[in-house]
Each structure stands twice: as C-alpha cells, then as structure tokens.
Coordinates of C-alpha atoms in Angstrom, one line a residue:
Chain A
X1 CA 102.5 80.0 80.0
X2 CA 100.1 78.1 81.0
X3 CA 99.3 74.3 82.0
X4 CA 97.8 72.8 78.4
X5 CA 95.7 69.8 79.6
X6 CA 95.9 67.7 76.0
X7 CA 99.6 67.8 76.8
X8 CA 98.9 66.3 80.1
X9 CA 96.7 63.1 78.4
X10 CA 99.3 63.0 75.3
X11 CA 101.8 62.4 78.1
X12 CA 99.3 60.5 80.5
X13 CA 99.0 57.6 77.3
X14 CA 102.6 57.1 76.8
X15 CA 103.6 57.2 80.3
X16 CA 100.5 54.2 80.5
X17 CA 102.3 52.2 77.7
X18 CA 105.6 52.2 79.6
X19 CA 103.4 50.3 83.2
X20 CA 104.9 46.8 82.0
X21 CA 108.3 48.1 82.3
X22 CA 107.8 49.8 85.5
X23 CA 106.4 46.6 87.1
X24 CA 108.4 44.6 85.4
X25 CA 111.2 46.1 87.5
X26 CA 109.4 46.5 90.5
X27 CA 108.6 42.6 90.8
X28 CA 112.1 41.5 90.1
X29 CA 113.3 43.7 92.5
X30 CA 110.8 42.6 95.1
X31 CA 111.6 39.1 94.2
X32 CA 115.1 39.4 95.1
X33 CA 114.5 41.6 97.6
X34 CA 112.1 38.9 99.4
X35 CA 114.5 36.1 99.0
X36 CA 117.5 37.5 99.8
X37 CA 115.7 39.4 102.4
X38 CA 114.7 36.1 103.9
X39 CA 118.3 34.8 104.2
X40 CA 119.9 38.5 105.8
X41 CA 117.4 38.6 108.5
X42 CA 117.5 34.8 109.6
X43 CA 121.2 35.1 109.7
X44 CA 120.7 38.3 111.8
X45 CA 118.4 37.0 114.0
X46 CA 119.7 33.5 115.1
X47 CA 123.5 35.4 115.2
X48 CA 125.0 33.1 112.8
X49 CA 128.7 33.3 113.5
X50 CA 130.8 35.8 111.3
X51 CA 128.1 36.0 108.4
X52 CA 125.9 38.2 111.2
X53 CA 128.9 40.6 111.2
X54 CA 128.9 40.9 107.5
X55 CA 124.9 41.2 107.6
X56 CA 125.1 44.2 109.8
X57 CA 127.2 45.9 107.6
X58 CA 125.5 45.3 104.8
X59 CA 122.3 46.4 106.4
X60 CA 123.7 49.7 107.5
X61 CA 125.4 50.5 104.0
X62 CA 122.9 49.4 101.9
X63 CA 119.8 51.8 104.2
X64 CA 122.3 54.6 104.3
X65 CA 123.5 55.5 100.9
X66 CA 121.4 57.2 98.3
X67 CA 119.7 54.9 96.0
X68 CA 120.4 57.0 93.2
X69 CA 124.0 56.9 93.9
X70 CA 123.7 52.8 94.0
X71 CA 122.0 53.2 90.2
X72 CA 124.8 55.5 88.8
X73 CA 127.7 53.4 89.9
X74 CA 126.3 50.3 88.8
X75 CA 125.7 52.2 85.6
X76 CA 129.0 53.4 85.4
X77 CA 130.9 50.0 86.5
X78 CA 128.7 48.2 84.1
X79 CA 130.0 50.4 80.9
X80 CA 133.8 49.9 82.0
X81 CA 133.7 46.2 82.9
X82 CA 131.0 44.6 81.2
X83 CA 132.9 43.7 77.8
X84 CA 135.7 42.3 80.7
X85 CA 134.0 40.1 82.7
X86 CA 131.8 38.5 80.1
X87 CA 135.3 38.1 77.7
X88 CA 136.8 36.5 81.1
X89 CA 134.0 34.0 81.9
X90 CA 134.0 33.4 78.1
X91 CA 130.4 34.4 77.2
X92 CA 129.8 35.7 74.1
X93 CA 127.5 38.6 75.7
X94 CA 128.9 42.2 74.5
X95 CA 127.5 45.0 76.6
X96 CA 125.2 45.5 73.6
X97 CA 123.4 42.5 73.8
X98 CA 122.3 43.8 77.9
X99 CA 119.4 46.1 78.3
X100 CA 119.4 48.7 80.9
X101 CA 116.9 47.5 82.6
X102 CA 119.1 44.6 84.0
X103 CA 120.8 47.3 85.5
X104 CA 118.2 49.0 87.3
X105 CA 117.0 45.8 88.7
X106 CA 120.6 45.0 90.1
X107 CA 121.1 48.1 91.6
X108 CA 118.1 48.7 92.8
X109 CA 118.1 45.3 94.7
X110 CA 120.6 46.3 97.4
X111 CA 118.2 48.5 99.0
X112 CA 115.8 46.2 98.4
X113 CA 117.3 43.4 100.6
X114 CA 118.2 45.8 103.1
X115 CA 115.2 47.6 103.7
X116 CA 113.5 44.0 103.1
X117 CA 115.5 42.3 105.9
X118 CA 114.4 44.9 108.5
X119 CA 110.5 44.1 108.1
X120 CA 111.2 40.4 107.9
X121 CA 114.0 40.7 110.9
X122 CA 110.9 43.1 112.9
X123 CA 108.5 40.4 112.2
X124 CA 110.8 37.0 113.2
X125 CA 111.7 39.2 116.5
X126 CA 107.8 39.7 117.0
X127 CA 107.3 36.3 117.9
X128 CA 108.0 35.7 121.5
X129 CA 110.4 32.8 122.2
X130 CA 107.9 31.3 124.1
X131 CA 106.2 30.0 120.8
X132 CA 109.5 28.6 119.8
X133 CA 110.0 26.7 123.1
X134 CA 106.5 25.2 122.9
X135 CA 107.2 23.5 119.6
X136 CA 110.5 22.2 120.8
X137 CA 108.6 20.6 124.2
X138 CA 105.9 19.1 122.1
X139 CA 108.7 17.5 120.0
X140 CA 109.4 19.4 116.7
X141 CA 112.4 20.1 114.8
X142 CA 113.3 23.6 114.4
X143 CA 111.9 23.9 110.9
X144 CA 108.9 22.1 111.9
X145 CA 108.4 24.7 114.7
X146 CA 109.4 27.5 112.2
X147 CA 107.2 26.5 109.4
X148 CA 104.1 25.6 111.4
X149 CA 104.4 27.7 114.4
X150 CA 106.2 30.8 113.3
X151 CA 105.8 31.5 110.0
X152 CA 102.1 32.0 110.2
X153 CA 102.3 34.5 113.4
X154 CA 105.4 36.5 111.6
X155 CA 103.5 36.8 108.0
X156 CA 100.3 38.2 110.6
X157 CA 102.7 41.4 111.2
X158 CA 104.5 41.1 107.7
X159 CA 102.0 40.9 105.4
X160 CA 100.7 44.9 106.0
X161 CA 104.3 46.1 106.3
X162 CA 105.2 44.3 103.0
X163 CA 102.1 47.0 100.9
X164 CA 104.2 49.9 102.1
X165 CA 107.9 48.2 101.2
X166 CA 106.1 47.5 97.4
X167 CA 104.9 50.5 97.2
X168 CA 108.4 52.4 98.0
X169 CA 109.9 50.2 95.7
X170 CA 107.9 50.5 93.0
X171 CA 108.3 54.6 93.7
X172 CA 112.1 54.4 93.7
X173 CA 112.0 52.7 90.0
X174 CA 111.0 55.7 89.2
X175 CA 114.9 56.6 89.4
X176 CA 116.0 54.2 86.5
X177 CA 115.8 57.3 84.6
X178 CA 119.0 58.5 85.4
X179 CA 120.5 55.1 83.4
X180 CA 118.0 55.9 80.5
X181 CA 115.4 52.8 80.9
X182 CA 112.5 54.4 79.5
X183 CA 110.1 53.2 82.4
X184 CA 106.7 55.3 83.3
X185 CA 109.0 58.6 84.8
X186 CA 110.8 58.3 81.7
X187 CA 107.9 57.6 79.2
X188 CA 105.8 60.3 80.3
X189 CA 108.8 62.7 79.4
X190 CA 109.3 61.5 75.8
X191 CA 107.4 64.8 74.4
X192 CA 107.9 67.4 77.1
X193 CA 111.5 67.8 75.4
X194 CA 109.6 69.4 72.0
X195 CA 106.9 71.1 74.1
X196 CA 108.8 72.3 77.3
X197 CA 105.9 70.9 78.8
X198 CA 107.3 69.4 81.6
X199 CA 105.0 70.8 84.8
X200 CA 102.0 68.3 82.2
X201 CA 104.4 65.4 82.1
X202 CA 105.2 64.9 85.7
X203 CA 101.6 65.5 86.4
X204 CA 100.9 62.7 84.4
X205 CA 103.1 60.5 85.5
X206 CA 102.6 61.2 88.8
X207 CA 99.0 60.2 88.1
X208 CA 100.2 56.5 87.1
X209 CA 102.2 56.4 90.0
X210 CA 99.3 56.8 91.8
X211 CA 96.9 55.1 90.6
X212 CA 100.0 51.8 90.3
X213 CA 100.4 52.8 94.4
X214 CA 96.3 52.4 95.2
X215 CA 96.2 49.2 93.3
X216 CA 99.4 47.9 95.2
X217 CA 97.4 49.0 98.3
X218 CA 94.3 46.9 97.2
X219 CA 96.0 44.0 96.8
X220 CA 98.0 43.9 99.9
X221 CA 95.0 44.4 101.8
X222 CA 93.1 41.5 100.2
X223 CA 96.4 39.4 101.0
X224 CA 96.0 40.8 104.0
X225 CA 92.9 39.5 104.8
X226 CA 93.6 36.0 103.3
X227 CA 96.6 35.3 105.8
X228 CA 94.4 36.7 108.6
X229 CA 91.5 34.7 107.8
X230 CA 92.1 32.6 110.8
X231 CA 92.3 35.5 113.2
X232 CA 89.3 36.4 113.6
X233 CA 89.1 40.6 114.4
X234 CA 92.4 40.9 115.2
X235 CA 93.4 41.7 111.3
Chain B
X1 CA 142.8 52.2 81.4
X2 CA 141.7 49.8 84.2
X3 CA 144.7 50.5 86.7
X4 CA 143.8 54.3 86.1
X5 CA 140.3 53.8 87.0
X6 CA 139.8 53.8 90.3
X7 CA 142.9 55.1 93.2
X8 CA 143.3 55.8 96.6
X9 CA 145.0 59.1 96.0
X10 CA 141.9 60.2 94.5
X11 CA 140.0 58.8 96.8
X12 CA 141.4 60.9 99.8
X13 CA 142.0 63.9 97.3
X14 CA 138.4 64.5 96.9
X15 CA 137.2 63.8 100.6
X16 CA 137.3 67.1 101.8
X17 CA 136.3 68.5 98.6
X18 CA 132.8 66.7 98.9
X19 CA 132.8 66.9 102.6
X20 CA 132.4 70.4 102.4
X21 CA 129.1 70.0 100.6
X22 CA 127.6 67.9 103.4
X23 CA 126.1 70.4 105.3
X24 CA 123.7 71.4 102.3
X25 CA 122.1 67.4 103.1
X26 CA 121.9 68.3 106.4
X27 CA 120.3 71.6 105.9
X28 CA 117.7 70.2 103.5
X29 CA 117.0 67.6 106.1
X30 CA 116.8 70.4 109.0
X31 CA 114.6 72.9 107.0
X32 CA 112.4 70.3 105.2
X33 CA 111.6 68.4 108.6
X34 CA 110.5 71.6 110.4
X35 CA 108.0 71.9 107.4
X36 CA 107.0 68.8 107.5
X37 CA 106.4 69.0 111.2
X38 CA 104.4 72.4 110.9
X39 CA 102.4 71.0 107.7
X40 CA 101.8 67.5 109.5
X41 CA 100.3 68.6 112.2
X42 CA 98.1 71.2 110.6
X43 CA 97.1 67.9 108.5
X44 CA 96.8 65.8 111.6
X45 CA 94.6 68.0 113.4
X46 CA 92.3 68.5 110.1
X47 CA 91.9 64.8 110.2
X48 CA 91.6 64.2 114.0
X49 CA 88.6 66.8 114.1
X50 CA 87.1 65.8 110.9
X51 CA 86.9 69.1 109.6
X52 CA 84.5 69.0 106.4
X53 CA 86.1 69.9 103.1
X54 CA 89.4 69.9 104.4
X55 CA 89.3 66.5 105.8
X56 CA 88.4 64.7 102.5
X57 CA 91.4 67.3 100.9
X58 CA 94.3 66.1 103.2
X59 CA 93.5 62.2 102.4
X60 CA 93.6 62.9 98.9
X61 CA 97.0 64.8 100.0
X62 CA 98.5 62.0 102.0
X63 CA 97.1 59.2 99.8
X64 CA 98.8 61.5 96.5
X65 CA 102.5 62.3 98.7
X66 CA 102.9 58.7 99.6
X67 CA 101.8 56.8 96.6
X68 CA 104.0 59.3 94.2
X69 CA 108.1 59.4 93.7
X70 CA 109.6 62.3 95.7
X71 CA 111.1 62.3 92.3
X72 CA 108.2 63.8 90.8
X73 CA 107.5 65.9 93.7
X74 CA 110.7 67.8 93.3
X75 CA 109.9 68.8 89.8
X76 CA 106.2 69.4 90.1
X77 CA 107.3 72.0 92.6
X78 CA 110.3 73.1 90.2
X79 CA 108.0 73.4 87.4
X80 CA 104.8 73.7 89.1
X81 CA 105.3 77.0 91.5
X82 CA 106.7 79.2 88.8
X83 CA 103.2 78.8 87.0
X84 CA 101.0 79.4 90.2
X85 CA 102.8 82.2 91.2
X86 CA 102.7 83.7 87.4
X87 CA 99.1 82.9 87.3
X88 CA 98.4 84.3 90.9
X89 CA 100.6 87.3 90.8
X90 CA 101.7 87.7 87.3
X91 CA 105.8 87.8 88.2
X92 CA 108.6 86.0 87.1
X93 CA 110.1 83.1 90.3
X94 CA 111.8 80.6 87.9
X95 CA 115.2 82.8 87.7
X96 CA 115.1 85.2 91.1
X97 CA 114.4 82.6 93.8
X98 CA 117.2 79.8 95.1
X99 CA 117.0 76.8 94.2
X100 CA 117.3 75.5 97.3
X101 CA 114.1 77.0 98.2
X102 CA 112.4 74.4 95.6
X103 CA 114.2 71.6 96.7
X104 CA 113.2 72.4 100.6
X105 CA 109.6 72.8 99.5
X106 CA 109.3 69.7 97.7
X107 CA 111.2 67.3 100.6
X108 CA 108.9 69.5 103.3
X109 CA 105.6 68.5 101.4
X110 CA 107.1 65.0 100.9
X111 CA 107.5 64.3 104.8
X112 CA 104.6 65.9 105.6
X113 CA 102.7 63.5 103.9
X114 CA 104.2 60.4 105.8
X115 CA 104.2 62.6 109.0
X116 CA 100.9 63.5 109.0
X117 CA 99.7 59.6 110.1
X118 CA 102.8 59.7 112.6
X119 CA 101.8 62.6 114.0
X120 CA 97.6 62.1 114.3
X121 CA 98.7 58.5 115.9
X122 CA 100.3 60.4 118.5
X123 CA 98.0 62.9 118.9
X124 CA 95.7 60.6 119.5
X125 CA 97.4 58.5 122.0
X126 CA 96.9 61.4 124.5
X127 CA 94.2 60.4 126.6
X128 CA 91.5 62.7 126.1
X129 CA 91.6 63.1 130.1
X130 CA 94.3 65.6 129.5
X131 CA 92.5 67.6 127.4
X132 CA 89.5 67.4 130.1
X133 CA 92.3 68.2 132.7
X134 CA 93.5 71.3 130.8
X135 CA 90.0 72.3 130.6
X136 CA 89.2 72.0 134.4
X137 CA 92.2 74.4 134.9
X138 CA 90.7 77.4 133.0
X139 CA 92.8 76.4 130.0
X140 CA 92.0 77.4 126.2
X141 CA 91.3 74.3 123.4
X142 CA 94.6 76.0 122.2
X143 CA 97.0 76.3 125.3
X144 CA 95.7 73.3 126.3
X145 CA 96.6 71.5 123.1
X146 CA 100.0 73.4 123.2
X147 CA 100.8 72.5 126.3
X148 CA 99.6 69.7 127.7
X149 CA 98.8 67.4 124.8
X150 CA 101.6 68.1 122.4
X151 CA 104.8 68.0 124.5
X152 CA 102.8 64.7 125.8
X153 CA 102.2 63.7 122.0
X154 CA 106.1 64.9 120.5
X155 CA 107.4 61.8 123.0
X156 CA 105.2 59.2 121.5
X157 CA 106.6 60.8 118.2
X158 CA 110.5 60.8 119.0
X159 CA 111.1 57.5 117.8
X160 CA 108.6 57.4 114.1
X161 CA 110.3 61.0 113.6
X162 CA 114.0 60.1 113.7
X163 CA 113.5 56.6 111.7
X164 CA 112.1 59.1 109.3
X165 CA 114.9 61.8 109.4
X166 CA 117.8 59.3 108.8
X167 CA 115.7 58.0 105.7
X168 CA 115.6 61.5 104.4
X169 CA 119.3 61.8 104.5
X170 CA 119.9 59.7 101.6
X171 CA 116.7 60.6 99.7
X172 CA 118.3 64.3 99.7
X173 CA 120.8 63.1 97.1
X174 CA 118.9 64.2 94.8
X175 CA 118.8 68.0 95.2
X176 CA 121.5 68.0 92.9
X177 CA 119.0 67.7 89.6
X178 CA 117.8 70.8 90.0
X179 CA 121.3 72.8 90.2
X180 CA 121.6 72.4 94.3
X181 CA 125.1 71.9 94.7
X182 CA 125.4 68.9 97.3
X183 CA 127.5 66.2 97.6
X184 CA 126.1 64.8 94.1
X185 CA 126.3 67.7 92.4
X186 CA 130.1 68.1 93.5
X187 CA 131.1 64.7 92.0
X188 CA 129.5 65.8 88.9
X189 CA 131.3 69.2 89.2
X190 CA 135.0 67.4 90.1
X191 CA 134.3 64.3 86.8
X192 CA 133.9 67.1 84.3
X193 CA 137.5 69.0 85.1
X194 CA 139.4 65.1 86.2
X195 CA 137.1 62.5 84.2
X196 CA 137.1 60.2 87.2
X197 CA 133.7 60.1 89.2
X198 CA 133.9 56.9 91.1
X199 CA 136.0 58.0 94.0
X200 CA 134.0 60.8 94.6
X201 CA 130.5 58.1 95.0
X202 CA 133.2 56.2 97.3
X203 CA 133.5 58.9 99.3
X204 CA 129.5 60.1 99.4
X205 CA 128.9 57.0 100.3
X206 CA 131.3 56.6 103.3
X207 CA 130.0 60.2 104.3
X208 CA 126.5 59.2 103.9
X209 CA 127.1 55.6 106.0
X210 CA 129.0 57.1 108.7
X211 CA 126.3 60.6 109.3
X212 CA 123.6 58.4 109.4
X213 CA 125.0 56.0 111.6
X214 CA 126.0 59.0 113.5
X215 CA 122.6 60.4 113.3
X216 CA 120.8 57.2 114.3
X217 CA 123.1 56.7 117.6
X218 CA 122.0 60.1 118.6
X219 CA 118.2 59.5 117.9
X220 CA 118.4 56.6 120.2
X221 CA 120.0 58.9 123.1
X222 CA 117.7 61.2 122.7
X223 CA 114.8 58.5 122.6
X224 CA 116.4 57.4 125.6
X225 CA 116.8 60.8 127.2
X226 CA 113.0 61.6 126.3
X227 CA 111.6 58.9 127.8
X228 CA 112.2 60.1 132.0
X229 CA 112.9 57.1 132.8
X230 CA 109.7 55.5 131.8
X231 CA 110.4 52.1 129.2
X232 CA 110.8 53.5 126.3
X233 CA 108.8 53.0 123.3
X234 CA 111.2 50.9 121.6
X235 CA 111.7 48.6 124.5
X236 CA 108.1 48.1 124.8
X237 CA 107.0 46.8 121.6

C-alpha cells in the first residue's frame, strides 16, 4: 500500500469546499467567546460579589473537561430535548428544522469563554493600578478611565495572545466531526471511506488547516501592528 | 422516558467503573510529556544554533504541529507509521503494536511542537556567562550544557511546562478513537450493554475537573518549591 498522491488533491479540493463552514464556526465561536469572555473576566477581576464565585467555577470546569466530551453531550441532550423545549416555549422549530452546526457552535463556546476570559482576565490584571488611579485624580469616571486609559494598554498585551486563542479554536472545530457537521476534517474524509485512503485525507486536510492557521497568523499580526501603531518599538 | 434519563444511582454506579480508566489519561500525559521534552529540546537546540538544513526543517515542524488539529496528528500517525515502516522495512505494525503506542506518539510530537518555543525561551534566558563559566572550569560544550545551563533553564520552564501538562489532560480524551480504552472509551463500552451514556460524561467530567485542579495546585507547589526562595516567575510578571 502505498500513499496515492491524486487521492491526496481529490481529498485536498473537497476538504477546500467545506473552509466556509469551518470558519463559519470558528467566528461564531470567537464571537461569543470574546463577548462573553469580556463579561467573565471583568466580573473576576473587580470581584463582583457572588457572580465572581460562579465565574471561578465556571472557569475551572469549562478549561478542565475535554472539549469533545462538551460536543457529545450537547449532541446527545439536543436529540432527547430539543422537540421538548421548543414544544414548551411554543415554537414551531422540530429538531429537523436545526442544523448541526448550531450545535457545534454552542458547545464549542464554553471553552471558548473560558479559555477567552483567562487572556482578557491576564491582560486587565497587566495594567498596574496606578493607571487607574491617575484617571480617577484627573477627574474621570470609571469607564472614562477604562475606555481611554485601559483599554488601549490591555488590547497592547491582548491583541498577540488573541492569534494563538483563534487559531486553537479554529483547530478544535475540527472536532465537530464527532456530531456529523461536515466541516474541513470531515469533508476531506468524504472519499477515504471507498478508497481506504485515509493516511491521503488527513494529509490533506491537515494541509487546509494549515494553510487556515498561517493566514490567521497574518492577520493578527497586521492587527497587531495597527493597535501598536502608537508605540513606537515596543510592538 | 425523561425521568429514566438521567439518575443518581447511575451516576455513582459507574464512578468507579470509569475511575479505573483514569490512569490511562495520566499515563498518556506522563509518557507523551517526556517525549515531548526529549524532542523539544533536540528542536530547541537545532534552532538556538542555527544548524543549516535542520533549522529551516524544525520551523516548518513547529509552524505544521501548531497550526494543525492534534486530531489529525493522531491519525496521521495511526495511518501514517504503518506505511513508513512497510515502506522502510517491509513488515506488517498496523495489527502487532499497542495502540497506545500511536496515541503516545502522536500527543508526544503534538507537545513537542509547542514545547519547543518554551523550551529555546528558556534556554536562552541563561546568560551566556554560564556557559563561559562552565568553560573556564575545564567543562565540555556538553556537560556544561547539561549541567550548568539546563537545571538553570528547566526553572525558567516549570511554570510554561505545567500550564501545558494540565491542558493535555483533557486533550487526552481522545485516545479513545483509536481503540485506547480511557475514560471515553469506557462510557462508550458501559452505553452499549445499559443504553444510558450521560452519567458516565457526568462522572468524566467531575474526574477530569477535580485531577486537574489537583494537578494545577501541585504545579504551583512545586513552582513554588523550585524557585529557592527567589520571586517566583509567576509573582514577577
């Protein structure tokens, strides 16, 4: 047996059809991830009463269990209890109507916002208090102070950890396969089930993954440059 | 149907059951990180001295490992090292070998890859004085690398290495798709004699929370312990 390169482009092209999907999923879940992100790590960070508490928790959870485990139970609760719910809030949804890939993106947001509100928490904690109490003696609000004073130092430390937290995310999409959304993974598999050629398929997709990762990269460092445009060498 | 679908008695029936397949996590984490550490340095050095050929070779490696799904990795090294060793030796792997073999291969290339920058940074954070130091003494470029600059560079690495060895715990859940028995592979094992899965996730994840909240308290002590009562790296930044 031996590695049959056509295979490899025959499952190189269909794996490249299925990129919309992929990063379909990938921005939704970043998305979330960001905005929830955003609300986790300021209620960890200024110790909001009780709702801090419930942060941490979900924090630990969420960066502790497997990912794939996360996609298989929402799978599996979303078969059981979809016709339920939607017959409860009177919607006239049927489980049919739902595509997979609504699944993927809800599981695969918990992580998201946990491993999210870890950078964002790092970078808040980054800036030194000090900057905080200047704003106040000059006299601005705390948003003021946050949105003029803050933001712009945090998104300097940020900005390069955000490439790497894309780029995972986009990789961990990759485990929508076990729902059955036919993303890149599963798109580049599609013929290796008549051919047994499976060593060509996940060549090929791991080719798209690749070549998705270095463009990820290529943006993030031009963003990267934009926000530190002010900095001079420092970024 | 609904009231059947998800109990307690299940719940704690199945606990030890899945329990008992912990180890295997920790074992892939254990075997695949002392790969990773062997590889990563080998990597780290090629990089650090610039060595022709080979330097270009491990950025396309590290640029491939981290931009790539350990997904894929897993089954590129499922698929991948039955047909290297048939084409280099001409025998049969896919049937005789473990599985588990694969599964630590493909995690130990995996970590390598995001080791390698760890492990270079540290390297480098020696100050070359050492190595002049370990010169002065009579020392070899080896014995001075292995024992002056690499205890000196393993502290600086503490903290980067167990951040990354309590993220491999839960990425090792997926063994289980190529035939490991782990924790996944027992709930799969247990919902195809009972029909009811869910408990058994229930109780992977409480395992997984609670060992990698274990694991993390322990990093920090030994983080702590490591650092001789210098500030810490952590505490620093």
């Amino acid at each position: 047996m031996n590695i049959q390169p056509v295979l490899i482009w025959e499952a190189f092209k269909s794996a490249v059809s299925y990129i919309p999907i992929t990063l379909l999923i990938t921005s939704a879940v970043v998305v979330i991830g960001l905005f929830f992100g955003v609300l986790v790590a300021a209620v960890r960070t200024y110790r909001i009463p009780v709702l801090s508490h419930l942060a941490d928790g979900f924090v630990i959870a969420f960066k502790a269990i497997p990912i794939n485990l996360i996609l298989v139970v929402s799978s599996l609760l979303f078969v059981t209890h979809f016709n339920g719910i939607a017959s409860f809030l009177h919607l006239t949804v049927t489980i049919r109507d739902v595509s997979r890939i609504y699944v993927g993106i809800f599981a695969l947001s918990f992580p998201a916002i946990a491993q999210m509100s870890e950078f964002i928490r790092g970078s808040l904690l980054s800036v030194d208090r000090g900057q905080y109490e200047a704003g106040y003696t000059v006299g601005l609000t705390f948003w003021q102070t946050f949105r003029r004073i803050v933001l712009p130092q945090m998104m300097l430390v940020f900005v390069p950890s955000l490439t790497g937290i894309v780029i995972a995310l986009m990789k961990a999409t990759s485990l929508v396969i076990l729902i059955g959304v036919v993303d890149v993974m599963n798109g580049a598999l599609k013929y290796a089930n008549l051919y047994f050629s499976y060593f060509e398929a996940y060549l090929a997709a791991a080719l798209v993954y690749w070549g998705l990762s270095l463009c990820i990269e290529l943006l993030g460092k031009a963003l990267e440059k934009r926000i530190g445009r002010y900095r001079g060498s420092a970024a | 149907m609904d009231g059947d679908f998800f109990s307690f008695e299940r719940l704690v029936a199945y606990f030890p059951k899945i329990l008992s397949k912990f180890p295997v996590s920790l074992y892939v984490v254990a075997v695949s990180t002392a790969l990773a550490l062997a590889l990563g340095t080998v990597l780290a050095i090629i990089r650090i001295r610039k060595i022709p050929v080979l330097h270009q070779l491990a950025v396309v490696y590290i640029s491939f490992v981290r931009g790539t799904p350990i997904l894929i990795h897993l089954f590129l090294v499922y698929y991948g090292l039955p047909l290297l060793f048939n084409a280099l030796f001409g025998y049969n792997i896919a049937s005789g070998w473990n599985k588990l073999i694969f599964v630590f291969l493909a995690y130990g290339i995996n970590e390598a890859g995001f080791l390698a920058e760890h492990i270079r940074a540290a390297i480098l954070s020696v100050s070359r004085g050492q190595t002049e130091a370990g010169h002065m003494v009579g020392l070899t470029g080896f014995q001075t690398f292995r024992r002056i600059v690499l205890p000196q560079a393993f502290r600086v690495l503490v903290p980067g290495l167990s951040a990354m060895v309590v993220g491999m715990l839960p990425a090792t859940a997926l063994a289980y798709l190529l035939g490991v028995t782990d924790m996944m592979g027992m709930i799969t094992t247990i919902s195809y004699s009972s029909q009811h899965s869910l408990e058994g996730y229930a109780d992977a994840a409480i395992i997984f929370i609670a060992a990698s909240f274990i694991l993390e308290k322990l990093s920090a002590m030994l983080i702590k312990k490591l650092s001789y009562g210098r500030k810490s790296v952590d505490e620093a930044t």
